[in-house]
Short mmCIF file of C-alpha atoms in Angstrom, two decimals:
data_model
loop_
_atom_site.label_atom_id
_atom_site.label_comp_id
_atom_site.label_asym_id
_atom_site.label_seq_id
_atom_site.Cartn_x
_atom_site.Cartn_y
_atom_site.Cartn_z
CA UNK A 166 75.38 113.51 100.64
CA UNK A 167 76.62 116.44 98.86
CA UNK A 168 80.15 116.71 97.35
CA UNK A 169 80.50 120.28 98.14
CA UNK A 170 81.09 121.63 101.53
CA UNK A 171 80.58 124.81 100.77
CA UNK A 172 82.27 128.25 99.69
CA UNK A 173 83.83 130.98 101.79
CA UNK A 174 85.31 133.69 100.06
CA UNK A 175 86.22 132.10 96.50
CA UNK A 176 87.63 128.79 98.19
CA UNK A 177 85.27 125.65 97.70
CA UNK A 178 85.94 122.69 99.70
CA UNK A 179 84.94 119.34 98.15
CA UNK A 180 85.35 116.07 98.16
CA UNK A 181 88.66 114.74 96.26
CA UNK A 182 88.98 113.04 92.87
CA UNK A 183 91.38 110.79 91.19
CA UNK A 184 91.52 113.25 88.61
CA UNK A 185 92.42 115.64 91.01
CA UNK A 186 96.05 113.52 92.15
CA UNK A 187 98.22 114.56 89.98
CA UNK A 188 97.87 118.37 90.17
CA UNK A 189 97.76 117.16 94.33
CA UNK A 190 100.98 115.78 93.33
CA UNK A 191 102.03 118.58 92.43
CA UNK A 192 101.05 121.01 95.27
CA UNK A 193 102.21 118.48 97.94
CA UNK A 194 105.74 119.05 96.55
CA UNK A 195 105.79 122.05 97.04
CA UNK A 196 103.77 122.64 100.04
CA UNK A 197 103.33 119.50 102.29
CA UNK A 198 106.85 117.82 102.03
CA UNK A 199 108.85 121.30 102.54
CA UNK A 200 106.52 122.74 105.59
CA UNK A 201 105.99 119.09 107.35
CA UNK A 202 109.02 119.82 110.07
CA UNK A 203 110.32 115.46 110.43
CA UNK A 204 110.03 115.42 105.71
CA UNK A 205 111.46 119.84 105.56
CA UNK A 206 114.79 118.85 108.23
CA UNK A 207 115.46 115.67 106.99
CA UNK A 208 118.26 116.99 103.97
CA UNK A 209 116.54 114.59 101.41
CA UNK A 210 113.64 114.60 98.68
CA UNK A 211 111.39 112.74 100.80
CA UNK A 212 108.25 112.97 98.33
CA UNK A 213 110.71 110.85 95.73
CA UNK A 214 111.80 108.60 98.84
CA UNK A 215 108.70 106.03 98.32
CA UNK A 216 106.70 107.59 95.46
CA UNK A 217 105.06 104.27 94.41
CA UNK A 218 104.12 102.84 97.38
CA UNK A 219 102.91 106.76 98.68
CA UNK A 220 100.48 106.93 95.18
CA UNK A 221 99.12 103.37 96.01
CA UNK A 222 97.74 104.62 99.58
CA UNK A 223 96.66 107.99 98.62
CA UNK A 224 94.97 107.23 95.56
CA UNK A 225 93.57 103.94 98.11
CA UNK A 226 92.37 106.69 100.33
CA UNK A 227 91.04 109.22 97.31
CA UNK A 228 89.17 106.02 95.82
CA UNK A 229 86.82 105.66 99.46
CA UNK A 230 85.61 109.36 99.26
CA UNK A 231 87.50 110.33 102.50
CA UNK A 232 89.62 113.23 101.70
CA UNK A 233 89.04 116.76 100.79
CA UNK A 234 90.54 119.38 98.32
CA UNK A 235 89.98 123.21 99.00
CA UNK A 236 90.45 125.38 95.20
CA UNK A 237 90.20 128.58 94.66
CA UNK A 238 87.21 129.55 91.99
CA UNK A 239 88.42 132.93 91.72
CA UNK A 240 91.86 131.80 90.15
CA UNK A 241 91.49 128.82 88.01
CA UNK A 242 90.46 126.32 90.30
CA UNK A 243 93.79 126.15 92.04
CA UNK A 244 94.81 123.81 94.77
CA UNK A 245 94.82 125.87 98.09
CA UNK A 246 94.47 122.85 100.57
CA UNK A 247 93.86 119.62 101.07
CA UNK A 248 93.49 116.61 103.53
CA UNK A 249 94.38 113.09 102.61
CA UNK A 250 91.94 110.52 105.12
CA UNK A 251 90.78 107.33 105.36
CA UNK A 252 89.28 104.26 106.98
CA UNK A 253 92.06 102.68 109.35
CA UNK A 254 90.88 98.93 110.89
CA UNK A 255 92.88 97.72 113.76
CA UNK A 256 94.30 95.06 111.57
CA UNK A 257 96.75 97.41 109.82
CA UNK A 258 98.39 98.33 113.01
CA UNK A 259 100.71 95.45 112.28
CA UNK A 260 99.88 95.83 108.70
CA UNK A 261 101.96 99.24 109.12
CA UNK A 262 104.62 97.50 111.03
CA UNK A 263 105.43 94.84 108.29
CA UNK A 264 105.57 98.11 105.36
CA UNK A 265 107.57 100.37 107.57
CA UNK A 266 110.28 97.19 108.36
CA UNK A 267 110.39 96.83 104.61
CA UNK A 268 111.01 99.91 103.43
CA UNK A 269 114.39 101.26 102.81
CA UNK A 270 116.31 103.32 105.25
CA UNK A 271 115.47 106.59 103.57
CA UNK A 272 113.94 109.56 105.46
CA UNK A 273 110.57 108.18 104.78
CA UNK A 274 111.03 105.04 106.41
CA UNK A 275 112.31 106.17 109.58
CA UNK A 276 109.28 108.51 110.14
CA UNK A 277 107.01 105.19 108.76
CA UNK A 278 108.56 103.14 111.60
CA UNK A 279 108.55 105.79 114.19
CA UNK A 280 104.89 106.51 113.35
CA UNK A 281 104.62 102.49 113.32
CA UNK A 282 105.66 102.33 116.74
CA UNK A 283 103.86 105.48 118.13
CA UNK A 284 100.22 104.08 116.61
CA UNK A 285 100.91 100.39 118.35
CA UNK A 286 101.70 102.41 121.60
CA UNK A 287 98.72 104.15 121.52
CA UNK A 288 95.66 101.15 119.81
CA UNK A 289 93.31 103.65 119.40
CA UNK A 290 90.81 100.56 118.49
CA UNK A 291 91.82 99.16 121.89
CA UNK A 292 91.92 102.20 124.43
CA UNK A 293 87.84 103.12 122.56
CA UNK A 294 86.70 100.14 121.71
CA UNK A 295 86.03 100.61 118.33
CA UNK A 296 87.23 98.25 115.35
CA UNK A 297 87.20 101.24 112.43
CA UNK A 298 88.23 105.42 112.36
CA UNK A 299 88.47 107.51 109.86
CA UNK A 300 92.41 108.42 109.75
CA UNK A 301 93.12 112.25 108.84
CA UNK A 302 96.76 111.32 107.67
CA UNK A 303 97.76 114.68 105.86
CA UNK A 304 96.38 118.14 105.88
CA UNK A 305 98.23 120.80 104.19
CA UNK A 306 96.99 124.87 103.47
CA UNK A 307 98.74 126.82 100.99
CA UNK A 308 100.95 129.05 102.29
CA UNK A 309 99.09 132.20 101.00
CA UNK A 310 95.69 131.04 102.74
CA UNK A 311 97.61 130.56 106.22
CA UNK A 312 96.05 132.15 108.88
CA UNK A 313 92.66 132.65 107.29
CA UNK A 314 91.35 129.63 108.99
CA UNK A 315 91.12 127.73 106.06
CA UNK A 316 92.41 124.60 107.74
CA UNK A 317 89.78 124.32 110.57
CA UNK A 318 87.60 124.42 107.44
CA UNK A 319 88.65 121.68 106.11
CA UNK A 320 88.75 119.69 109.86
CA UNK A 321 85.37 120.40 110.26
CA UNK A 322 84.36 119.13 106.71
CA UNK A 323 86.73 116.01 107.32
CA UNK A 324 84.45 115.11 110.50
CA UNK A 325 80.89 116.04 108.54
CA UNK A 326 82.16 113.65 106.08
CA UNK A 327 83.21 110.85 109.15
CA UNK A 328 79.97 111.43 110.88
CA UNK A 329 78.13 110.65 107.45
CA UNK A 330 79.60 107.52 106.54
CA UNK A 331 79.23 105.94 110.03
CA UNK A 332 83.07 106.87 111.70
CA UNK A 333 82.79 106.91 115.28
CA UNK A 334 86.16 108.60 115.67
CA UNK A 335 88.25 110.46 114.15
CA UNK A 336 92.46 110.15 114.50
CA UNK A 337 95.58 112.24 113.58
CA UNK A 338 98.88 111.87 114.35
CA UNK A 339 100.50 115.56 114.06
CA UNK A 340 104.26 115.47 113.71
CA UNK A 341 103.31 119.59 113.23
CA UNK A 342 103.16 121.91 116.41
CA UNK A 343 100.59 124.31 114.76
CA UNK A 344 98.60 121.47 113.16
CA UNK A 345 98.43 119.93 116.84
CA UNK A 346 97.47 123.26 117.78
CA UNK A 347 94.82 123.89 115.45
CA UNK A 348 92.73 120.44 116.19
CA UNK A 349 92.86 120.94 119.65
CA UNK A 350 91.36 123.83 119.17
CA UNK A 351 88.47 122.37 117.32
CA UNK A 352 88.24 119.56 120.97
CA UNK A 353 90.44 116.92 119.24
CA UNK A 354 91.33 115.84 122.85
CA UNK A 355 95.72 115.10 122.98
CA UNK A 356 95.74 111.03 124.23
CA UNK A 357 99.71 110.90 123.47
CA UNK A 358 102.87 112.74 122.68
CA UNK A 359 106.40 111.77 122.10
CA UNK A 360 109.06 114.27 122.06
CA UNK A 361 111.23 113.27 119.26
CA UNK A 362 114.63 114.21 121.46
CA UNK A 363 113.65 110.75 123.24
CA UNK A 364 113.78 109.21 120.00
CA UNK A 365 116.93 107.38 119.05
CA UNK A 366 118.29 104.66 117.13
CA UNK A 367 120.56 101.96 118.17
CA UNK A 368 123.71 103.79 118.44
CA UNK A 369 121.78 106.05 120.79
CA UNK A 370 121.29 109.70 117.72
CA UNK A 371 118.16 111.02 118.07
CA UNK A 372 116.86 110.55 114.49
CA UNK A 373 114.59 113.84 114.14
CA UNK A 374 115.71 116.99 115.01
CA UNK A 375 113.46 119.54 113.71
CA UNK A 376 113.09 122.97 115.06
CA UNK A 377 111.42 124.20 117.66
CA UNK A 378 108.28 124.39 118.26
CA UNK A 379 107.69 121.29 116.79
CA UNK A 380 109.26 119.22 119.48
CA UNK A 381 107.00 116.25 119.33
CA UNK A 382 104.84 114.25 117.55
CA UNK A 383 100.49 114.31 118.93
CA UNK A 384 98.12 111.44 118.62
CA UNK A 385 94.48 113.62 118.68
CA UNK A 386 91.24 112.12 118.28
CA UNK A 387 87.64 112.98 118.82
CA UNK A 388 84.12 110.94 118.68
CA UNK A 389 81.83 111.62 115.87
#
């Protein structure tokens, strides 16, 4: 299969390299982690939170030829977009559960245990059936390209890619109104939502409290 996924006005969407992770890096830092509503509200560097472990799983997930990087050929070869993906088993639901107990109570570990809990809820492998999906964990669009429907590009090359290495669904879990928004529009079908104001920890504070819309957190998925 072809690395490319074609060009649409100057921005080429292919698959990612580990070359490619530390200008990524440097992009996410300042796109993802500043626009993601639970990482922008939470009044900490979140992106320095867990660095390490955070490189180990997205250069895990660059190494299986899951995710995608959108550049712009008309300036440079610049980052524009990106989505980080890959294979989830049913065995790291508790996998997740043992990392997210471990890690420090940092803004990063409260959404890793909230998203713990939320993915256990839901067993995706259980409710389909299935013992494998392919896992679209981050997607992020420069702000510049917003709008220009540069993100359902990069959905739709994310499940070309599932469908050819044998996926039979595909799973987010969109902590973003507009993301949510944007795969439903593409028939990711909504199976679960939590609003975060329900959300609270033992002393009974709701622990996120970004803006509205973004009110609570989507599970999505679709066949391939």
């Amino acid at each position: 299969m072809s690395t490319h996924f074609g060009s649409k006005d100057g921005i080429l969407i292919r698959i990612m390299k580990l070359e490619d992770y530390e200008n990524l890096k440097v992009f996410m830092g300042g796109n993802f982690y500043n626009g993601e509503p639970l990482c922008a509200f939470s009044g900490e560097d979140v992106q320095q939170c867990c660095e390490k472990e955070d490189n180990d799983y997205h250069i895990s997930m660059i190494e299986q030829g899951t995710s995608l990087l959108a550049i712009n050929e008309n300036d440079g070869g610049r980052i524009v977009g990106f989505v980080l993906a890959g294979s989830q088993l049913s065995s790291d639901l508790e996998k997740h559960r043992k990392e997210a107990d471990e890690m420090e109570k940092h803004s990063w570990g409260r959404i890793a245990v909230f998203l713990s809990e939320v993915e256990r809820k839901v067993n995706i492998f259980e409710r389909y059936g299935v013992s494998k999906l392919l896992y679209s964990h981050m997607t992020n669009v420069d702000a510049s390209m917003r709008g220009k429907g540069l993100g359902t590009r990069l959905a739709a090359a994310l499940m070309e890619l599932g469908r050819s290495k044998g996926f039979p669904l595909m799973a987010a879990y969109c902590t973003s109104f507009y993301s949510a928004r944007q795969k439903e529009s593409m028939g990711m079908e909504c199976i679960y939502e939590h609003a975060y104001a329900d959300y609270k920890d033992a002393e009974g504070q709701v622990v996120f409290n970004p803006p509205a819309p973004h009110t609570h957190v989507r599970v999505l998925v679709i066949s391939l």
